Tab-separated table of C-alpha atoms and ligand atoms in Angstrom:
chain	number	residue	atom	x	y	z
A	1	UNK	CA	83.870	124.446	-29.423
A	2	UNK	CA	87.397	126.215	-29.549
A	3	UNK	CA	87.458	127.438	-25.836
A	4	UNK	CA	90.599	125.466	-25.048
A	5	UNK	CA	93.223	123.257	-26.992
A	6	UNK	CA	91.436	120.005	-28.214
A	7	UNK	CA	91.684	116.801	-30.052
A	8	UNK	CA	88.949	115.035	-31.896
A	9	UNK	CA	88.457	111.483	-32.842
A	10	UNK	CA	85.559	110.097	-34.968
A	11	UNK	CA	84.464	106.617	-34.502
A	12	UNK	CA	81.906	104.382	-36.429
A	13	UNK	CA	79.860	102.359	-34.082
A	14	UNK	CA	78.078	99.707	-36.466
A	15	UNK	CA	76.381	97.862	-33.655
A	16	UNK	CA	75.890	98.090	-29.852
A	17	UNK	CA	78.932	95.777	-29.427
A	18	UNK	CA	80.994	98.543	-30.826
A	19	UNK	CA	79.560	101.113	-28.335
A	20	UNK	CA	80.219	98.657	-25.480
A	21	UNK	CA	84.076	98.636	-26.710
A	22	UNK	CA	84.094	102.370	-26.644
A	23	UNK	CA	82.769	102.349	-23.133
A	24	UNK	CA	85.565	100.034	-22.156
A	25	UNK	CA	88.113	102.258	-23.913
A	26	UNK	CA	86.900	105.230	-22.126
A	27	UNK	CA	86.687	103.235	-18.744
A	28	UNK	CA	90.564	102.638	-18.737
A	29	UNK	CA	91.212	106.218	-19.546
A	30	UNK	CA	89.212	108.032	-16.934
A	31	UNK	CA	90.356	109.023	-13.406
A	32	UNK	CA	88.528	110.721	-10.608
A	33	UNK	CA	88.038	114.477	-11.268
A	34	UNK	CA	87.363	113.718	-14.918
A	35	UNK	CA	84.212	114.777	-16.916
A	36	UNK	CA	82.576	113.273	-19.962
A	37	UNK	CA	79.948	115.373	-21.418
A	38	UNK	CA	77.530	113.038	-23.554
A	39	UNK	CA	75.718	114.779	-26.260
A	40	UNK	CA	73.108	113.518	-28.872
A	41	UNK	CA	69.400	113.299	-29.389
A	42	UNK	CA	67.005	110.927	-27.292
A	43	UNK	CA	67.890	107.400	-28.258
A	44	UNK	CA	71.256	108.248	-29.544
A	45	UNK	CA	73.028	105.867	-27.219
A	46	UNK	CA	74.323	108.172	-24.361
A	47	UNK	CA	73.052	105.929	-21.682
A	48	UNK	CA	73.980	102.698	-23.675
A	49	UNK	CA	77.519	103.948	-23.677
A	50	UNK	CA	77.535	104.991	-20.091
A	51	UNK	CA	76.081	101.537	-18.939
A	52	UNK	CA	78.835	99.666	-21.046
A	53	UNK	CA	81.474	102.067	-19.294
A	54	UNK	CA	80.083	101.486	-15.811
A	55	UNK	CA	79.923	97.698	-16.282
A	56	UNK	CA	83.584	97.635	-17.595
A	57	UNK	CA	84.619	99.065	-14.290
A	58	UNK	CA	82.052	97.090	-12.144
A	59	UNK	CA	80.941	93.760	-13.216
A	60	UNK	CA	79.329	92.867	-16.626
A	61	UNK	CA	75.866	92.317	-15.440
A	62	UNK	CA	75.615	95.201	-13.168
A	63	UNK	CA	72.342	97.134	-12.787
A	64	UNK	CA	72.877	100.460	-14.531
A	65	UNK	CA	69.450	102.235	-14.582
A	66	UNK	CA	69.001	105.238	-16.784
A	67	UNK	CA	69.274	108.491	-14.462
A	68	UNK	CA	66.305	109.857	-16.473
A	69	UNK	CA	64.097	110.347	-13.199
A	70	UNK	CA	66.646	110.268	-10.510
A	71	UNK	CA	69.010	112.829	-12.450
A	72	UNK	CA	72.058	111.005	-10.946
A	73	UNK	CA	73.039	107.527	-10.053
A	74	UNK	CA	76.309	106.640	-8.402
A	75	UNK	CA	78.654	103.735	-8.412
A	76	UNK	CA	81.773	102.467	-6.593
A	77	UNK	CA	84.098	101.192	-9.293
A	78	UNK	CA	87.555	100.040	-10.092
A	79	UNK	CA	88.408	103.652	-11.159
A	80	UNK	CA	86.895	105.248	-8.027
A	81	UNK	CA	83.275	106.744	-7.625
A	82	UNK	CA	81.442	107.141	-10.970
A	83	UNK	CA	78.522	109.522	-10.993
A	84	UNK	CA	76.296	109.236	-13.944
A	85	UNK	CA	74.016	112.183	-14.511
A	86	UNK	CA	70.994	112.867	-16.837
A	87	UNK	CA	70.354	116.748	-16.648
A	88	UNK	CA	67.467	116.779	-19.098
A	89	UNK	CA	64.890	117.642	-16.370
A	90	UNK	CA	67.234	120.049	-14.450
A	91	UNK	CA	65.540	123.418	-14.091
A	92	UNK	CA	68.748	125.485	-14.033
A	93	UNK	CA	72.421	125.186	-13.308
A	94	UNK	CA	72.085	125.845	-9.609
A	95	UNK	CA	69.858	122.863	-9.105
A	96	UNK	CA	72.758	120.543	-9.775
A	97	UNK	CA	74.438	121.514	-6.569
A	98	UNK	CA	71.439	119.811	-4.665
A	99	UNK	CA	72.552	116.619	-6.454
A	100	UNK	CA	75.956	116.646	-4.826
A	101	UNK	CA	77.753	118.310	-7.745
A	102	UNK	CA	80.679	119.433	-5.725
A	103	UNK	CA	81.353	115.941	-4.307
A	104	UNK	CA	81.142	114.451	-7.773
A	105	UNK	CA	83.725	117.058	-9.212
A	106	UNK	CA	85.912	116.596	-6.167
A	107	UNK	CA	86.199	112.785	-6.089
A	108	UNK	CA	84.518	110.979	-8.841
A	109	UNK	CA	84.442	110.603	-12.646
A	110	UNK	CA	81.273	112.441	-13.882
A	111	UNK	CA	79.288	111.074	-16.905
A	112	UNK	CA	76.914	113.752	-17.954
A	113	UNK	CA	73.905	113.656	-20.306
A	114	UNK	CA	72.512	116.753	-21.500
A	115	UNK	CA	75.664	118.838	-20.326
A	116	UNK	CA	74.126	122.039	-21.972
A	117	UNK	CA	72.162	122.153	-18.710
A	118	UNK	CA	75.140	122.944	-16.751
A	119	UNK	CA	75.608	126.389	-18.362
A	120	UNK	CA	78.885	127.987	-16.938
A	121	UNK	CA	79.445	125.003	-14.942
A	122	UNK	CA	80.646	123.065	-17.625
A	123	UNK	CA	84.362	122.637	-16.996
A	124	UNK	CA	87.116	123.685	-19.558
A	125	UNK	CA	88.800	120.355	-19.089
A	126	UNK	CA	86.524	117.596	-20.308
A	127	UNK	CA	86.002	114.834	-22.871
A	128	UNK	CA	82.928	115.722	-25.280
A	129	UNK	CA	81.204	112.621	-26.811
A	130	UNK	CA	78.514	113.308	-29.392
A	131	UNK	CA	76.463	110.270	-30.527
A	132	UNK	CA	74.417	110.328	-33.756
A	133	UNK	CA	72.251	108.033	-35.688
A	134	UNK	CA	73.940	106.145	-38.646
A	135	UNK	CA	71.293	103.596	-39.394
A	136	UNK	CA	68.905	101.600	-37.081
A	137	UNK	CA	71.636	99.935	-34.956
A	138	UNK	CA	74.517	102.069	-36.015
A	139	UNK	CA	75.939	105.026	-34.507
A	140	UNK	CA	78.910	107.463	-34.901
A	141	UNK	CA	80.672	108.904	-31.934
A	142	UNK	CA	82.702	111.988	-32.203
A	143	UNK	CA	85.120	112.473	-29.160
A	144	UNK	CA	86.842	115.612	-28.293
A	145	UNK	CA	89.291	116.141	-25.548
A	146	UNK	CA	89.439	119.600	-24.152
A	147	UNK	CA	92.032	121.459	-22.196
A	148	UNK	CA	93.908	119.026	-19.844
A	149	UNK	CA	92.089	116.058	-21.547
A	150	UNK	CA	93.141	116.813	-25.169
A	151	UNK	CA	96.604	115.133	-24.730
A	152	UNK	CA	95.037	111.958	-23.181
A	153	UNK	CA	92.391	111.692	-25.905
A	154	UNK	CA	95.283	112.098	-28.455
A	155	UNK	CA	97.503	109.474	-26.817
A	156	UNK	CA	94.679	106.872	-26.330
A	157	UNK	CA	94.150	103.843	-28.653
A	158	UNK	CA	90.628	104.186	-30.072
A	159	UNK	CA	90.736	100.747	-31.921
A	160	UNK	CA	87.392	99.127	-31.189
B	1	ADP	P1	70.123	108.082	-24.903
B	1	ADP	O1	70.674	108.043	-23.608
B	1	ADP	O2	70.912	108.743	-25.915
B	1	ADP	O3	68.813	108.795	-25.073
B	1	ADP	P2	69.787	105.347	-24.887
B	1	ADP	O4	71.201	104.932	-24.649
B	1	ADP	O5	68.938	105.372	-23.840
B	1	ADP	O6	69.860	106.772	-25.539
B	1	ADP	O7	69.036	104.405	-26.043
B	1	ADP	C1	69.767	103.848	-27.214
B	1	ADP	C2	68.975	102.834	-27.725
B	1	ADP	O8	69.561	102.449	-29.111
B	1	ADP	C3	68.870	101.537	-26.818
B	1	ADP	O9	67.747	100.967	-26.984
B	1	ADP	C4	70.088	100.793	-27.490
B	1	ADP	O10	69.766	99.312	-27.360
B	1	ADP	C5	69.879	101.243	-28.955
B	1	ADP	N1	71.049	100.961	-29.919
B	1	ADP	C6	71.066	100.277	-30.919
B	1	ADP	N2	72.271	100.296	-31.680
B	1	ADP	C7	72.914	101.113	-30.771
B	1	ADP	C8	74.437	101.339	-30.787
B	1	ADP	N3	75.318	101.040	-31.793
B	1	ADP	N4	74.799	102.125	-29.782
B	1	ADP	C9	74.039	102.416	-28.919
B	1	ADP	N5	72.807	102.169	-28.523
B	1	ADP	C10	72.299	101.419	-29.619
B	2	MG	MG1	69.968	108.619	-21.759
């Protein structure tokens, strides 16, 4: 996407521990009002990455169920509220308002699986993370900071 200035980082994730390390890196970077769009096929690791991120800002054995059926799960964390969305089953962008979208955007970090469901509500300032298979337990993450988040992604340490 070339809608706004952006900065891209590609990270090999040889095992799930590497994905967890990426979750911790994201956790220290994010602030209320930020949005992370999580892309990739079913089983790519969007929820695994989200779980690791949320555990890194709550506690390491926190219950972090996939929002597959509830569409959203909310957490009180060290970086403020975190709302974890899975919009696969959303019927249209307007339905997201019923989930509390405006509150999430105003006060929380939003982690959004299947962000294409947002249509025009996808904000220009965001971090895109695309997860891809690279073997049975290996993944590759491509991170792009868009708009106001481009500089933060560029300045961050992505050593895992
Ligand atoms: P998604 O939310 O993208 O559909 P999930 O996170 O629910 O995917 O599932 C990813 C599955 O792949 C989990 O069972 C997880 O344990 C497994 N897995 C294996 N290796 C990795 C890895 N390197 N990163 C993330 N998940 C991995
Ligand atoms: Mg998922």
